[in-house]
Tab-separated table of C-alpha atoms in Angstrom:
chain	number	residue	atom	x	y	z
O	1	LYS	CA	27.128	9.291	-6.721
O	2	ILE	CA	23.946	7.920	-5.157
O	3	CYS	CA	22.197	11.255	-4.663
O	4	PRO	CA	23.124	13.852	-7.312
O	5	PHE	CA	21.080	16.554	-5.590
O	6	ASN	CA	22.958	19.062	-3.434
O	7	ASP	CA	19.889	20.058	-1.416
O	8	TYR	CA	19.490	16.615	0.196
O	9	TYR	CA	21.494	14.572	2.701
O	10	LEU	CA	21.659	10.828	2.104
O	11	GLU	CA	20.931	9.016	5.380
O	12	ASP	CA	20.129	5.333	4.923
O	13	LYS	CA	19.101	2.584	2.532
O	14	LEU	CA	15.465	1.623	3.101
O	15	GLY	CA	15.026	-1.241	0.674
O	16	GLU	CA	15.463	-2.665	-2.784
O	17	GLY	CA	13.051	-4.170	-5.282
O	18	ILE	CA	12.912	-5.296	-8.876
O	19	GLN	CA	12.340	-1.796	-10.202
O	20	GLY	CA	14.582	0.271	-7.951
O	21	ILE	CA	16.432	1.073	-4.736
O	22	VAL	CA	14.953	3.298	-2.030
O	23	TYR	CA	16.998	5.554	0.258
O	24	LEU	CA	16.089	7.804	3.147
O	25	VAL	CA	17.142	11.389	2.453
O	26	ARG	CA	16.747	14.587	4.433
O	27	GLN	CA	16.180	17.957	2.824
O	28	LYS	CA	18.727	20.605	3.788
O	29	GLY	CA	17.250	23.627	5.498
O	30	THR	CA	13.867	22.099	6.357
O	31	GLY	CA	15.141	18.777	7.723
O	32	GLN	CA	12.157	17.037	6.124
O	33	LYS	CA	12.631	13.352	5.355
O	34	PHE	CA	11.770	11.743	2.022
O	35	ALA	CA	12.026	8.298	0.483
O	36	MET	CA	14.162	8.637	-2.647
O	37	LYS	CA	13.545	5.859	-5.165
O	38	ILE	CA	16.189	5.377	-7.858
O	39	SER	CA	15.315	3.312	-10.898
O	40	LYS	CA	17.544	0.381	-11.724
O	41	GLY	CA	19.373	0.574	-15.006
O	42	ASN	CA	19.870	3.467	-17.385
O	43	GLY	CA	18.190	4.521	-20.599
O	44	ILE	CA	15.199	6.378	-19.173
O	45	LYS	CA	14.286	9.283	-21.450
O	46	THR	CA	10.780	10.152	-20.300
O	47	GLU	CA	8.931	9.865	-17.021
O	48	PRO	CA	6.867	6.656	-16.670
O	49	GLU	CA	3.115	6.542	-16.132
O	50	GLU	CA	3.624	6.090	-12.384
O	51	ILE	CA	4.805	9.712	-12.140
O	52	PHE	CA	1.760	10.983	-13.993
O	53	TYR	CA	-0.558	9.015	-11.721
O	54	LEU	CA	1.113	10.206	-8.512
O	55	LYS	CA	1.037	13.827	-9.650
O	56	SER	CA	-2.645	13.638	-10.567
O	57	LEU	CA	-3.753	11.693	-7.477
O	58	LYS	CA	-2.955	14.029	-4.598
O	59	THR	CA	-5.106	12.454	-1.895
O	60	PRO	CA	-4.522	11.488	1.761
O	61	THR	CA	-4.860	7.763	1.044
O	62	ILE	CA	-2.242	7.485	-1.730
O	63	ILE	CA	1.437	8.136	-1.077
O	64	GLY	CA	2.532	11.617	-2.123
O	65	LEU	CA	5.219	12.528	-4.634
O	66	GLU	CA	7.334	15.569	-3.741
O	67	LYS	CA	9.239	15.712	-7.019
O	68	SER	CA	10.780	13.569	-9.740
O	69	GLU	CA	13.689	14.103	-12.083
O	70	ILE	CA	15.679	12.174	-14.672
O	71	VAL	CA	19.437	12.507	-14.202
O	72	ASP	CA	21.872	10.667	-16.481
O	73	GLU	CA	18.999	8.554	-17.790
O	74	ARG	CA	18.010	7.371	-14.305
O	75	LEU	CA	14.726	8.291	-12.647
O	76	TYR	CA	14.762	9.802	-9.142
O	77	MET	CA	11.495	9.997	-7.211
O	78	PHE	CA	11.141	11.835	-3.900
O	79	MET	CA	8.123	10.502	-2.024
O	80	GLU	CA	6.591	10.811	1.412
O	81	PHE	CA	8.594	8.928	4.013
O	82	ALA	CA	6.576	6.271	5.846
O	83	GLU	CA	7.851	6.473	9.422
O	84	LYS	CA	6.498	3.029	10.338
O	85	GLY	CA	7.475	1.227	7.146
O	86	THR	CA	5.053	-1.069	5.360
O	87	LEU	CA	2.064	-3.017	6.595
O	88	GLN	CA	4.060	-6.169	5.895
O	89	ASP	CA	6.780	-4.990	8.322
O	90	GLU	CA	4.173	-4.564	11.058
O	91	ILE	CA	2.538	-7.919	10.346
O	92	GLN	CA	5.894	-9.697	10.593
O	93	LYS	CA	6.483	-8.103	13.998
O	94	ARG	CA	3.076	-9.302	15.191
O	95	GLN	CA	3.627	-12.754	13.722
O	96	SER	CA	6.895	-13.043	15.648
O	97	LEU	CA	4.990	-12.446	18.889
O	98	LYS	CA	2.366	-14.976	17.828
O	99	GLU	CA	4.989	-17.649	17.117
O	100	LYS	CA	6.603	-17.025	20.508
O	101	GLY	CA	3.330	-17.872	22.194
O	102	TYR	CA	2.272	-14.423	23.367
O	103	PRO	CA	-1.411	-14.004	24.305
O	104	ARG	CA	-3.606	-13.174	21.318
O	105	GLU	CA	-4.527	-9.726	22.649
O	106	GLN	CA	-0.847	-8.739	22.553
O	107	TYR	CA	-0.200	-9.553	18.909
O	108	ARG	CA	-3.507	-9.030	17.105
O	109	PHE	CA	-4.651	-5.752	15.590
O	110	SER	CA	-7.692	-4.163	17.173
O	111	ASP	CA	-10.973	-4.056	15.269
O	112	GLU	CA	-10.690	-0.278	15.189
O	113	GLU	CA	-7.234	-0.419	13.567
O	114	ILE	CA	-8.341	-2.914	10.940
O	115	ILE	CA	-11.479	-0.964	10.094
O	116	GLU	CA	-9.530	2.299	9.882
O	117	TRP	CA	-6.844	0.843	7.620
O	118	MET	CA	-9.230	-1.080	5.381
O	119	THR	CA	-11.386	2.020	4.972
O	120	GLU	CA	-8.316	4.038	3.959
O	121	LEU	CA	-7.284	1.297	1.527
O	122	LEU	CA	-10.745	1.120	-0.047
O	123	LEU	CA	-11.003	4.889	-0.313
O	124	GLY	CA	-7.603	4.977	-2.018
O	125	LEU	CA	-8.810	2.358	-4.485
O	126	TYR	CA	-11.990	4.349	-5.034
O	127	VAL	CA	-9.894	7.357	-6.077
O	128	LEU	CA	-7.776	5.229	-8.443
O	129	HIS	CA	-10.756	3.475	-9.990
O	130	SER	CA	-12.727	6.706	-10.370
O	131	LYS	CA	-9.870	7.901	-12.601
O	132	GLY	CA	-9.956	4.675	-14.609
O	133	ILE	CA	-6.698	3.368	-13.067
O	134	ILE	CA	-6.099	-0.164	-11.746
O	135	HIS	CA	-3.279	-0.617	-9.217
O	136	ARG	CA	-2.789	-4.320	-10.102
O	137	ASP	CA	-0.466	-5.152	-7.195
O	138	ILE	CA	-2.253	-4.443	-3.922
O	139	LYS	CA	-0.459	-6.330	-1.162
O	140	CYS	CA	0.853	-5.651	2.326
O	141	GLU	CA	4.299	-4.665	1.012
O	142	ASN	CA	2.714	-1.847	-1.032
O	143	LEU	CA	0.707	-0.350	1.829
O	144	PHE	CA	2.669	2.194	3.857
O	145	LEU	CA	2.170	3.246	7.478
O	146	PHE	CA	2.333	6.899	8.498
O	147	ILE	CA	2.032	8.547	11.897
O	148	LYS	CA	-0.780	11.077	12.035
O	149	GLY	CA	-1.152	12.554	15.494
O	150	LYS	CA	-1.756	9.610	17.803
O	151	LYS	CA	-2.893	7.320	15.009
O	152	THR	CA	-1.229	5.220	12.330
O	153	VAL	CA	-2.722	5.599	8.865
O	154	VAL	CA	-2.351	3.546	5.692
O	155	LYS	CA	-1.525	4.887	2.247
O	156	ILE	CA	-1.320	3.009	-1.047
O	157	GLY	CA	2.113	3.135	-2.653
O	158	ASP	CA	4.203	1.664	-5.459
O	159	LEU	CA	2.139	2.461	-8.546
O	160	GLY	CA	4.795	0.987	-10.824
O	161	THR	CA	2.367	-1.651	-12.132
O	162	ALA	CA	-0.656	0.672	-12.217
O	163	LYS	CA	-2.360	1.094	-15.568
O	164	GLU	CA	-5.384	2.724	-17.092
O	165	GLU	CA	-8.031	0.048	-17.484
O	166	SER	CA	-8.310	0.663	-21.219
O	167	LYS	CA	-4.576	-0.025	-21.633
O	168	ALA	CA	-4.189	-2.888	-19.139
O	169	SER	CA	-3.895	-6.288	-20.785
O	170	THR	CA	-0.848	-8.043	-19.360
O	171	PHE	CA	-0.510	-10.642	-16.602
O	172	VAL	CA	0.797	-8.799	-13.556
O	173	GLY	CA	0.603	-8.916	-9.762
O	174	SER	CA	1.634	-11.073	-6.806
O	175	TYR	CA	0.259	-14.613	-6.926
O	176	ASN	CA	-1.173	-14.935	-3.438
O	177	PHE	CA	-2.967	-11.590	-3.633
O	178	MET	CA	-4.162	-12.217	-7.170
O	179	SER	CA	-7.752	-12.917	-8.185
O	180	PRO	CA	-8.509	-16.238	-9.932
O	181	GLU	CA	-9.633	-14.259	-13.008
O	182	MET	CA	-6.234	-12.590	-13.343
O	183	GLU	CA	-4.366	-15.820	-12.711
O	184	LYS	CA	-6.361	-17.880	-15.197
O	185	ASP	CA	-7.231	-15.396	-17.916
O	186	SER	CA	-5.010	-12.328	-17.299
O	187	LYS	CA	-8.237	-10.365	-17.002
O	188	ASN	CA	-7.420	-6.798	-15.947
O	189	ASP	CA	-10.325	-5.386	-13.988
O	190	PRO	CA	-10.675	-2.943	-11.036
O	191	ARG	CA	-12.317	-5.771	-9.119
O	192	ASN	CA	-8.955	-7.523	-8.992
O	193	ASP	CA	-7.802	-4.751	-6.632
O	194	ILE	CA	-10.840	-5.363	-4.420
O	195	TYR	CA	-10.034	-9.088	-4.302
O	196	SER	CA	-6.473	-8.239	-3.258
O	197	ALA	CA	-7.821	-5.920	-0.554
O	198	GLY	CA	-9.845	-8.878	0.732
O	199	VAL	CA	-6.640	-10.896	1.110
O	200	VAL	CA	-5.117	-7.971	3.027
O	201	LEU	CA	-8.152	-8.027	5.346
O	202	TYR	CA	-7.638	-11.750	5.975
O	203	VAL	CA	-3.973	-11.198	6.792
O	204	LEU	CA	-4.796	-8.376	9.222
O	205	TYR	CA	-7.202	-10.553	11.157
O	206	SER	CA	-5.194	-13.774	11.048
O	207	ILE	CA	-1.664	-12.307	11.455
O	208	GLU	CA	-0.431	-14.687	8.794
O	209	THR	CA	2.236	-13.544	6.368
O	210	VAL	CA	1.517	-14.320	2.742
O	211	SER	CA	4.243	-15.339	0.340
O	212	ILE	CA	4.275	-13.283	-2.850
O	213	SER	CA	5.489	-16.225	-4.902
O	214	GLY	CA	4.024	-19.624	-5.487
O	215	SER	CA	0.982	-21.062	-7.144
O	216	SER	CA	-2.730	-20.444	-7.076
O	217	SER	CA	-4.271	-18.094	-4.544
O	218	ILE	CA	-7.582	-19.957	-4.780
O	219	ASN	CA	-6.775	-22.577	-2.144
O	220	LEU	CA	-4.368	-20.466	-0.132
O	221	PHE	CA	-6.536	-20.079	2.972
O	222	ASP	CA	-8.711	-22.345	5.059
O	223	PHE	CA	-11.567	-19.902	5.514
O	224	LYS	CA	-13.489	-22.087	7.949
O	225	HIS	CA	-11.133	-20.756	10.656
O	226	PHE	CA	-11.539	-17.142	9.604
O	227	GLU	CA	-14.462	-16.387	11.937
O	228	PHE	CA	-12.198	-17.102	14.912
O	229	PHE	CA	-10.326	-13.891	14.274
O	230	ILE	CA	-13.358	-11.610	14.055
O	231	SER	CA	-14.931	-10.346	17.266
O	232	PRO	CA	-18.741	-10.487	17.576
O	233	PHE	CA	-19.232	-6.732	17.232
O	234	SER	CA	-16.953	-6.230	14.231
O	235	GLY	CA	-19.767	-6.303	11.689
O	236	ASN	CA	-21.826	-3.561	13.303
O	237	LEU	CA	-18.736	-1.482	14.085
O	238	PHE	CA	-17.488	-1.825	10.517
O	239	SER	CA	-20.849	-0.669	9.125
O	240	PHE	CA	-20.971	2.295	11.501
O	241	LEU	CA	-17.442	3.490	10.812
O	242	ILE	CA	-17.755	3.041	7.060
O	243	LYS	CA	-20.732	5.409	7.043
O	244	ILE	CA	-18.793	8.034	8.988
O	245	LYS	CA	-15.687	7.627	6.833
O	246	LEU	CA	-17.596	7.868	3.572
O	247	LYS	CA	-19.303	11.056	4.708
O	248	ASN	CA	-15.937	12.655	5.471
O	249	PHE	CA	-14.455	11.168	2.317
O	250	PHE	CA	-16.853	12.924	-0.031
O	251	ILE	CA	-16.197	16.239	1.713
O	252	ILE	CA	-12.392	15.889	1.572
O	253	PHE	CA	-12.149	14.589	-1.987
O	254	CYS	CA	-14.937	16.576	-3.629
O	255	ASN	CA	-12.564	18.917	-5.473
O	256	ASN	CA	-10.323	16.057	-6.591
O	257	LEU	CA	-13.071	13.945	-8.075
O	258	CYS	CA	-15.268	16.594	-9.695
């Protein structure tokens, strides 16, 4: 039985990765939708660190965990359902329009969208790093899109590779989002997450999908073309919005970080 919980309806399969399979489920009574992640394989006796991190990091910029439970040595996680999928899904849609020759204004993200999403990503990383946790696999596939009123917001998800900095020593991550320091020396450092966020920023502006396999990320991009994708007022707008966002951020997260 895929879902051994009587208070949920199983609706659809959302995806499958190395660590587990994700299904869309709906809670009976409330009708609320959740993404149910089931670990692959048996033998799980205790909840992994990912559960501890998600329970302790209840913030608007990191995906929320409703509940988790081990049944027959398999881990079940009920998380917020991202109505618009992942950032990678959205980028692939835009890239399809780009390849079909649509005008640039029809397939590119607006400066406002990019600034909003990057700010949310950086604030999410700030929360992780302030707790001494490194995500270690920031990429478009691990950033989830949620509808909030008339806007789409980004939340960091998939903390399966996350680790406390003091315990992080292994080589982990996705090559083309990986810092040269991690690739060469397996150096675990919060700054690796910031490097990965920089690759996400490039992808948002260029509408270029990035393979998660392959060799060095160092020569992945031809940055001399990067300025083409950035409008003249982006710098000033980015600075202005960052100041506003940070002001609101410290108000919202004060209780969580104190």
